[in-house]
Short mmCIF file of C-alpha atoms in Angstrom, two decimals:
data_model
loop_
_atom_site.label_atom_id
_atom_site.label_comp_id
_atom_site.label_asym_id
_atom_site.label_seq_id
_atom_site.Cartn_x
_atom_site.Cartn_y
_atom_site.Cartn_z
CA MET A 1158 15.25 32.24 96.56
CA SER A 1159 13.89 35.48 98.02
CA ASP A 1160 15.03 36.80 101.37
CA ILE A 1161 11.52 36.46 102.80
CA THR A 1162 11.23 32.82 101.77
CA ALA A 1163 14.64 32.06 103.27
CA LEU A 1164 13.59 33.82 106.49
CA VAL A 1165 10.40 31.75 106.71
CA LEU A 1166 12.40 28.54 106.29
CA ASP A 1167 14.93 29.80 108.85
CA ILE A 1168 12.17 30.47 111.37
CA GLY A 1169 10.58 27.10 110.71
CA LEU A 1170 13.86 25.23 111.22
CA PHE A 1171 15.36 27.06 114.20
CA VAL A 1172 12.34 28.63 115.95
CA ILE A 1173 9.13 26.66 115.31
CA PHE A 1174 10.62 23.15 115.25
CA PRO A 1175 12.69 23.59 118.49
CA TRP A 1176 9.70 25.25 120.18
CA GLY A 1177 7.44 22.33 119.27
CA LEU A 1178 10.03 19.84 120.49
CA TRP A 1179 10.48 21.85 123.69
CA ARG A 1180 6.75 21.71 124.39
CA LEU A 1181 6.62 18.01 123.47
CA LEU A 1182 9.37 17.35 126.02
CA ARG A 1183 7.33 19.35 128.58
CA ARG A 1184 10.12 21.93 128.88
CA ALA A 1185 12.42 19.36 130.48
CA ILE A 1186 15.35 20.80 128.49
CA PRO A 1187 15.99 24.57 128.35
CA ILE A 1188 14.93 25.86 124.95
CA VAL A 1189 18.34 27.46 124.36
CA VAL A 1190 19.81 23.96 123.99
CA LEU A 1191 17.61 22.73 121.15
CA PRO A 1192 18.45 25.12 118.26
CA ILE A 1193 22.18 25.02 119.00
CA LEU A 1194 22.07 21.22 119.11
CA LEU A 1195 20.14 21.16 115.84
CA GLY A 1196 22.70 23.48 114.25
CA ILE A 1197 25.59 21.31 115.46
CA ILE A 1198 23.96 18.17 114.05
CA LEU A 1199 23.40 19.84 110.67
CA ALA A 1200 27.02 21.08 110.63
CA VAL A 1201 28.42 17.64 111.44
CA MET A 1202 26.22 16.04 108.77
CA HIS A 1203 27.25 18.74 106.25
CA ALA A 1204 23.56 19.19 105.49
CA PRO A 1205 23.09 21.39 102.38
CA VAL A 1206 20.88 23.94 104.12
CA GLN A 1207 22.63 26.75 102.20
CA GLN A 1208 20.68 25.64 99.14
CA PHE A 1209 17.54 26.85 100.90
CA GLY A 1210 19.08 30.18 101.90
CA ILE A 1211 19.80 29.10 105.49
CA PRO A 1212 21.20 30.89 107.41
CA SER A 1213 19.19 33.73 105.92
CA VAL A 1214 20.39 37.32 105.91
CA LEU A 1215 17.26 38.58 107.65
CA GLY A 1216 17.41 35.70 110.15
CA ASN A 1217 21.02 36.58 110.96
CA ASN A 1218 20.08 40.20 111.59
CA ILE A 1219 17.00 39.37 113.67
CA GLY A 1220 18.85 36.77 115.73
CA TRP A 1221 21.74 39.14 116.32
CA LEU A 1222 19.41 41.95 117.41
CA ALA A 1223 17.63 39.52 119.75
CA VAL A 1224 20.90 38.52 121.41
CA LEU A 1225 21.78 42.20 121.81
CA VAL A 1226 18.44 42.62 123.57
CA LEU A 1227 19.17 39.57 125.75
CA ALA A 1228 22.55 41.00 126.74
CA PHE A 1229 20.86 44.34 127.47
CA THR A 1230 18.14 42.70 129.60
CA ALA A 1231 20.81 40.70 131.45
CA GLY A 1232 22.35 44.05 132.37
CA LEU A 1233 18.94 45.41 133.38
CA GLU A 1234 18.43 42.39 135.66
CA MET A 1235 21.76 43.08 137.34
CA TRP A 1236 20.04 45.19 139.99
CA GLN A 1237 16.71 43.36 140.11
CA ASP A 1238 15.72 40.86 142.77
CA PRO A 1239 13.97 37.90 141.10
CA ASP A 1240 10.62 36.93 142.60
CA VAL A 1241 10.81 34.26 145.26
CA HIS A 1242 7.93 32.51 147.01
CA PRO A 1243 7.48 33.98 150.51
CA SER A 1244 7.78 30.56 152.14
CA ALA A 1245 11.04 29.85 150.39
CA HIS A 1246 13.30 31.96 152.58
CA THR A 1247 14.76 29.06 154.51
CA ILE A 1248 18.33 30.32 153.97
CA PRO A 1249 19.12 33.56 155.82
CA THR A 1250 20.54 36.34 153.68
CA PRO A 1251 24.33 36.13 154.01
CA PRO A 1252 26.55 39.16 154.74
CA LEU A 1253 27.67 41.00 151.61
CA GLY A 1254 31.31 40.10 152.18
CA ARG A 1255 30.50 36.40 152.46
CA LEU A 1256 28.32 36.56 149.34
CA LEU A 1257 31.01 38.29 147.27
CA GLY A 1258 33.65 35.91 148.61
CA GLY A 1259 31.52 32.93 147.69
CA ALA A 1260 30.94 34.33 144.21
CA LEU A 1261 34.67 34.92 143.76
CA VAL A 1262 35.52 31.35 144.77
CA ALA A 1263 32.68 29.92 142.65
CA LEU A 1264 34.04 31.75 139.59
CA GLY A 1265 37.77 31.70 140.37
CA GLY A 1266 38.04 28.00 141.18
CA PRO A 1267 36.71 26.73 137.82
CA PHE A 1268 38.57 29.50 135.96
CA LEU A 1269 41.96 28.62 137.45
CA LEU A 1270 41.51 24.85 137.26
CA GLY A 1271 40.08 25.02 133.75
CA SER A 1272 42.81 27.35 132.47
CA VAL A 1273 45.59 25.16 133.88
CA CYS A 1274 44.09 21.92 132.50
CA VAL A 1275 43.51 23.46 129.07
CA TYR A 1276 47.01 24.97 128.96
CA TYR A 1277 48.81 21.72 129.79
CA PHE A 1278 46.54 19.06 128.29
CA LEU A 1279 44.42 20.48 125.46
CA LEU A 1280 46.32 23.35 123.81
CA PRO A 1281 49.26 21.07 122.90
CA LEU A 1282 46.83 18.99 120.80
CA HIS A 1283 46.56 19.55 117.07
CA GLY A 1284 44.06 22.23 116.10
CA TRP A 1285 43.56 23.69 119.57
CA GLN A 1286 46.00 26.59 119.29
CA PRO A 1287 44.14 29.92 119.00
CA PRO A 1288 44.92 31.68 115.70
CA HIS A 1289 45.49 35.26 116.91
CA VAL A 1290 46.72 35.04 120.52
CA GLY A 1291 49.28 33.13 122.55
CA PRO A 1292 48.57 29.92 124.47
CA LEU A 1293 48.19 31.65 127.86
CA ILE A 1294 45.41 33.97 126.71
CA GLY A 1295 43.88 31.10 124.75
CA ALA A 1296 43.79 28.93 127.88
CA MET A 1297 42.35 31.78 129.94
CA SER A 1298 39.66 32.34 127.30
CA ILE A 1299 38.53 28.72 127.56
CA GLY A 1300 38.86 28.87 131.37
CA LEU A 1301 36.52 31.87 131.46
CA CYS A 1302 33.93 29.97 129.40
CA ILE A 1303 34.26 26.99 131.76
CA ALA A 1304 33.72 29.22 134.82
CA VAL A 1305 30.67 31.14 133.62
CA SER A 1306 27.14 30.59 134.95
CA ALA A 1307 24.07 31.15 132.76
CA LEU A 1308 22.13 33.94 134.48
CA PRO A 1309 19.21 34.22 131.99
CA VAL A 1310 18.69 30.44 131.86
CA LEU A 1311 19.05 30.16 135.66
CA ILE A 1312 16.33 32.75 136.19
CA GLY A 1313 13.89 30.56 134.26
CA ILE A 1314 15.04 27.37 136.00
CA VAL A 1315 14.69 28.93 139.46
CA ARG A 1316 11.15 30.12 138.67
CA GLU A 1317 10.22 26.49 137.94
CA LEU A 1318 11.62 25.12 141.23
CA ASP A 1319 9.43 23.88 144.05
CA PRO A 1320 8.68 26.89 146.30
CA VAL A 1321 10.38 25.28 149.30
CA GLN A 1322 13.60 24.86 147.28
CA ARG A 1323 13.56 28.28 145.70
CA SER A 1324 15.69 29.88 148.41
CA ILE A 1325 18.62 27.76 147.14
CA GLY A 1326 17.95 29.03 143.64
CA GLN A 1327 17.64 32.61 144.89
CA LEU A 1328 21.05 32.46 146.51
CA ALA A 1329 22.48 30.83 143.36
CA LEU A 1330 21.06 33.71 141.33
CA LYS A 1331 22.82 36.25 143.52
CA LEU A 1332 26.12 34.50 142.84
CA ALA A 1333 25.29 34.26 139.13
CA VAL A 1334 24.68 38.03 138.98
CA VAL A 1335 28.19 38.68 140.33
CA ASP A 1336 29.66 36.00 138.05
CA ASP A 1337 27.80 37.46 135.08
CA ALA A 1338 29.31 40.89 135.66
CA ALA A 1339 32.73 39.30 136.14
CA LEU A 1340 32.30 37.46 132.83
CA TRP A 1341 31.82 40.65 130.85
CA ILE A 1342 34.65 42.39 132.68
CA GLY A 1343 36.82 39.33 132.00
CA LEU A 1344 35.95 39.44 128.30
CA VAL A 1345 37.00 43.09 128.18
CA ALA A 1346 40.26 42.32 130.02
CA LEU A 1347 41.10 39.37 127.77
CA GLN A 1348 40.52 41.38 124.61
CA PHE A 1349 42.74 44.20 125.88
CA MET A 1350 45.39 41.65 126.89
CA ALA A 1351 45.21 40.10 123.42
CA ARG A 1352 45.79 43.45 121.75
CA GLY A 1353 48.60 44.40 124.13
CA SER A 1354 50.06 47.87 123.73
CA ALA A 1355 48.22 48.22 120.44
CA ALA A 1356 44.97 48.51 122.40
CA LEU A 1357 45.61 52.19 123.06
CA HIS A 1358 47.70 53.01 120.00
CA GLY A 1359 46.21 54.46 116.88
CA TRP A 1360 43.15 55.85 118.58
CA THR A 1361 41.18 58.32 116.53
CA GLY A 1362 38.62 60.82 117.70
CA LEU A 1363 35.89 58.18 117.61
CA GLU A 1364 37.46 56.13 120.42
CA PHE A 1365 37.56 59.19 122.67
CA VAL A 1366 33.96 59.95 121.75
CA ALA A 1367 33.04 56.37 122.73
CA VAL A 1368 34.71 56.72 126.14
CA ALA A 1369 33.05 60.09 126.66
CA LEU A 1370 29.68 58.61 125.70
CA LEU A 1371 29.98 55.82 128.28
CA VAL A 1372 31.00 58.31 130.96
CA ALA A 1373 28.07 60.53 129.98
CA LEU A 1374 25.66 57.57 130.27
CA ALA A 1375 26.97 56.80 133.76
CA ILE A 1376 26.69 60.44 134.87
CA ALA A 1377 23.22 60.81 133.35
CA SER A 1378 22.04 57.62 135.06
CA ASN A 1379 23.34 58.77 138.43
CA TRP A 1380 21.64 62.15 137.99
CA ALA A 1381 18.37 60.56 136.86
CA THR A 1382 18.39 58.15 139.82
CA ARG A 1383 18.49 61.06 142.23
CA HIS A 1384 16.42 63.71 140.45
CA MET A 1385 14.05 61.79 138.11
CA PRO A 1386 13.11 58.57 139.92
CA ASN A 1387 9.62 58.41 138.34
CA PRO A 1388 9.58 59.90 134.84
CA PRO A 1389 6.70 59.22 132.41
CA ALA A 1390 6.68 55.69 131.03
CA CYS A 1391 7.15 57.01 127.50
CA GLY A 1392 10.38 58.68 128.61
CA ILE A 1393 11.74 55.41 130.01
CA TRP A 1394 10.87 53.54 126.82
CA ALA A 1395 12.49 56.28 124.74
CA ALA A 1396 15.68 55.92 126.78
CA VAL A 1397 15.94 52.15 126.20
CA PRO A 1398 17.04 52.21 122.52
CA ILE A 1399 19.32 55.18 123.27
CA TYR A 1400 21.15 53.27 126.01
CA LEU A 1401 21.30 50.07 123.92
CA ALA A 1402 22.56 51.79 120.77
CA ALA A 1403 25.03 54.01 122.64
CA GLY A 1404 26.53 51.16 124.66
CA SER A 1405 26.83 48.83 121.66
CA TRP A 1406 28.35 51.50 119.43
CA ALA A 1407 30.81 52.64 122.09
CA SER A 1408 32.13 49.12 122.77
CA MET A 1409 32.45 48.46 119.03
CA GLN A 1410 34.46 51.66 118.58
CA LEU A 1411 36.76 50.59 121.41
CA GLY A 1412 37.53 47.35 119.58
CA LEU A 1413 35.37 45.27 121.93
CA HIS A 1414 32.27 43.26 121.14
CA GLU A 1415 28.92 45.00 120.83
CA LEU A 1416 27.34 42.58 123.31
CA ILE A 1417 29.68 43.83 126.03
CA GLY A 1418 28.46 47.38 125.54
CA ALA A 1419 24.83 46.24 125.44
CA TYR A 1420 25.22 44.47 128.79
CA PHE A 1421 26.87 47.41 130.55
CA ALA A 1422 24.39 49.85 129.03
CA GLY A 1423 21.59 47.85 130.64
CA ALA A 1424 23.44 47.79 133.95
CA LEU A 1425 23.82 51.59 133.79
CA MET A 1426 20.10 52.35 133.51
CA PRO A 1427 18.55 53.77 136.71
CA PRO A 1428 17.23 50.83 138.77
CA ARG A 1429 13.88 52.50 139.47
CA TRP A 1430 13.37 52.99 135.76
CA VAL A 1431 14.20 49.34 135.14
CA ALA A 1432 11.63 48.25 137.74
CA ARG A 1433 8.89 49.76 135.54
CA LEU A 1434 9.96 47.88 132.42
CA PRO A 1435 8.68 44.40 131.46
CA VAL A 1436 12.24 43.09 131.44
CA GLU A 1437 11.25 39.45 131.96
CA ARG A 1438 8.61 39.46 129.20
CA VAL A 1439 10.91 41.13 126.69
CA GLY A 1440 13.75 38.75 127.54
CA THR A 1441 11.47 35.70 127.34
CA PHE A 1442 10.04 36.77 123.97
CA SER A 1443 13.51 37.34 122.55
CA LEU A 1444 14.78 34.04 123.98
CA ILE A 1445 11.95 31.90 122.58
CA TRP A 1446 10.93 33.57 119.32
CA LEU A 1447 13.92 35.50 117.97
CA ALA A 1448 17.26 34.45 119.48
CA PRO A 1449 16.97 30.75 118.46
CA MET A 1450 18.04 31.80 114.98
CA PHE A 1451 21.28 33.11 116.48
CA PHE A 1452 21.76 29.91 118.45
CA GLY A 1453 21.02 27.71 115.46
CA HIS A 1454 23.32 29.72 113.20
CA SER A 1455 26.05 29.49 115.85
CA GLY A 1456 25.74 25.72 115.67
CA LEU A 1457 25.86 25.83 111.86
CA HIS A 1458 29.02 27.96 111.98
CA ILE A 1459 30.87 25.18 113.76
CA ASN A 1460 33.38 23.50 111.52
CA GLY A 1461 31.78 20.06 111.20
CA ASP A 1462 35.15 18.50 110.54
CA ALA A 1463 36.42 19.95 113.85
CA LEU A 1464 33.79 18.04 115.83
CA THR A 1465 35.64 14.76 115.64
CA TRP A 1466 35.78 12.03 118.29
CA PRO A 1467 38.84 13.66 119.95
CA SER A 1468 37.02 17.00 120.21
CA VAL A 1469 33.92 15.26 121.61
CA THR A 1470 36.18 13.55 124.15
CA ALA A 1471 37.66 16.95 124.97
CA SER A 1472 34.13 18.32 125.41
CA LEU A 1473 33.34 15.57 127.90
CA LEU A 1474 36.58 16.35 129.73
CA LEU A 1475 35.56 20.02 129.88
CA VAL A 1476 32.16 18.98 131.24
CA VAL A 1477 33.79 16.97 134.03
CA ILE A 1478 36.18 19.84 134.87
CA SER A 1479 33.38 22.40 134.78
CA VAL A 1480 30.91 20.44 136.93
CA LEU A 1481 33.40 19.23 139.52
CA ALA A 1482 35.23 22.56 139.80
CA LYS A 1483 32.04 24.59 140.17
CA MET A 1484 30.39 22.24 142.65
CA GLY A 1485 33.63 21.73 144.55
CA SER A 1486 34.22 25.48 144.84
CA VAL A 1487 30.72 26.09 146.22
CA TYR A 1488 31.06 23.12 148.59
CA ILE A 1489 34.47 24.22 149.92
CA PHE A 1490 33.46 27.85 150.43
CA PRO A 1491 29.66 28.17 150.42
CA PRO A 1492 28.24 31.69 149.93
CA ALA A 1493 26.28 31.48 153.18
CA PRO A 1494 27.25 29.99 156.53
CA ASN A 1495 25.61 26.83 157.88
CA LEU A 1496 24.50 25.46 154.53
CA THR A 1497 23.89 21.73 154.57
CA ARG A 1498 25.89 19.50 152.24
CA ARG A 1499 22.90 19.00 149.95
CA GLN A 1500 22.13 22.73 149.83
CA ALA A 1501 25.71 23.52 148.78
CA LEU A 1502 25.80 20.73 146.19
CA GLY A 1503 22.38 21.74 144.83
CA MET A 1504 23.57 25.31 144.48
CA GLY A 1505 26.69 24.10 142.69
CA ALA A 1506 24.51 22.06 140.33
CA LEU A 1507 22.59 25.20 139.40
CA LEU A 1508 25.70 27.35 138.98
CA GLN A 1509 27.45 24.87 136.65
CA CYS A 1510 24.75 25.63 134.05
CA LYS A 1511 26.38 27.33 131.05
CA GLY A 1512 23.49 28.02 128.65
CA LEU A 1513 23.28 31.28 126.76
CA MET A 1514 26.14 33.10 128.48
CA GLU A 1515 28.81 30.58 127.48
CA ILE A 1516 27.51 30.44 123.91
CA VAL A 1517 27.70 34.24 123.66
CA ALA A 1518 31.14 34.38 125.32
CA ALA A 1519 32.53 31.62 123.08
CA THR A 1520 31.09 33.33 120.00
CA ILE A 1521 32.78 36.61 120.95
CA LEU A 1522 36.13 34.97 121.65
CA HIS A 1523 36.00 32.86 118.48
CA ALA A 1524 35.17 35.91 116.36
CA GLN A 1525 38.20 37.69 117.86
CA GLY A 1526 40.51 34.77 116.96
CA MET A 1527 41.03 33.85 120.61
CA LEU A 1528 39.54 30.36 120.22
CA SER A 1529 40.33 27.77 117.58
CA ASP A 1530 37.60 25.98 115.63
CA PHE A 1531 38.21 22.85 117.73
CA ALA A 1532 37.93 24.77 121.01
CA PHE A 1533 34.81 26.61 119.82
CA ALA A 1534 33.10 23.36 118.81
CA SER A 1535 33.99 21.73 122.14
CA LEU A 1536 32.67 24.72 124.12
CA MET A 1537 29.38 24.68 122.23
CA VAL A 1538 28.96 21.00 123.08
CA LEU A 1539 29.89 21.82 126.70
CA ALA A 1540 27.16 24.48 126.81
CA VAL A 1541 24.56 22.02 125.55
CA ILE A 1542 25.55 19.19 127.92
CA SER A 1543 25.97 21.32 131.06
CA THR A 1544 22.64 23.09 130.52
CA ALA A 1545 20.82 19.79 129.93
CA LEU A 1546 22.42 18.33 133.08
CA THR A 1547 21.32 21.18 135.36
CA GLY A 1548 17.82 19.91 136.19
CA PRO A 1549 18.74 16.24 136.75
CA LEU A 1550 21.82 17.18 138.82
CA PHE A 1551 19.81 19.53 141.01
CA ARG A 1552 17.10 16.93 141.60
CA LEU A 1553 19.75 14.34 142.47
CA LEU A 1554 21.83 16.49 144.85
CA ALA A 1555 19.52 19.13 146.34
CA PRO A 1556 17.62 18.59 149.61
CA ARG A 1557 14.63 16.31 149.21
CA THR A 1558 11.14 17.79 149.38
CA ASP A 1559 8.48 15.93 151.31
CA ALA A 1560 4.94 17.28 151.56
CA GLY A 1561 6.10 20.85 151.08
CA HIS A 1562 9.00 20.54 153.49
CA VAL A 1563 12.71 20.29 152.79
CA THR A 1564 14.55 17.21 154.03
CA PRO A 1565 18.29 17.99 154.51
#
């Protein structure tokens, strides 16, 4: 079978079919869920899709490039303020210290609780021990996946909220931005911890070039922000692939994942340049029409034999830990003073959404041997369930809307 034919079949299975189902369901479920769920089902059934060239080589490359673009656009959105309906500002902007403190608690609570529960209750089980790291780093890797919030998916969910509820989503997005940055920093820290003293041993000239390149990008961005705030549009577009390629290559040379470099490269671009880019349209196009092949292939790469009833039970346990820990953390220490109970719980319901970010994080950690096949399968199921639960949970717990007004 030719590569083009396999690509067409790949697109039909993991792009067109999930898109049609997504539209049929009236977008009730985030589109990121459908291809990964389809891939998981095919893996569990041991469907012979390989006979049709699926996953295709070209589909793998296109999906991977799309996820690099998504990581890059997530970095670009780091400094952007998502659009909010003018009437939605019913929650006053909290002080920066309170916001950062709320973000720390919202991330740290699920991370600590999840890591402890995994260390004592799941890692002792057969098949859960990570192949290349010790149990502590393995537990922290799963804890980080439990704690993450899905910034790209949340942006789309918040845009679909009722205008009078969008201030809750806006505040949740601010926390998700901080959590998103903490996720990538945490991934870097965990990978360096896993490599121990070997992380800095055996460096060649390329590693020093990678560090110098990242420093040069930061310096160039700072200079451009001050001295070239409004360059020609063609210059901004020319800089985009340079930043993306440089960041990805540098992180790969440092022994980290390319997605980490892509994210930080996007975050390094001058904010005023980013404001002139169609970041949302590029991210949406990649999410709907290209990245589903990556999501579907990720589901296919799950060891179908690992997704047994015990691992499904473990996934449900992780869902309970994730939802309760995230919502409890936001409720105990809300990111803004004077939030009502329903506002805090609604915000927690949004922030427990895992979506794309957990799938990417789990894929990185699994590729580095920091997650077992059982843990990887359970985390993929967690991502699907938590993302699908976001809308219903928010509607159940958030303040009621009545004739355009919010009822506490």
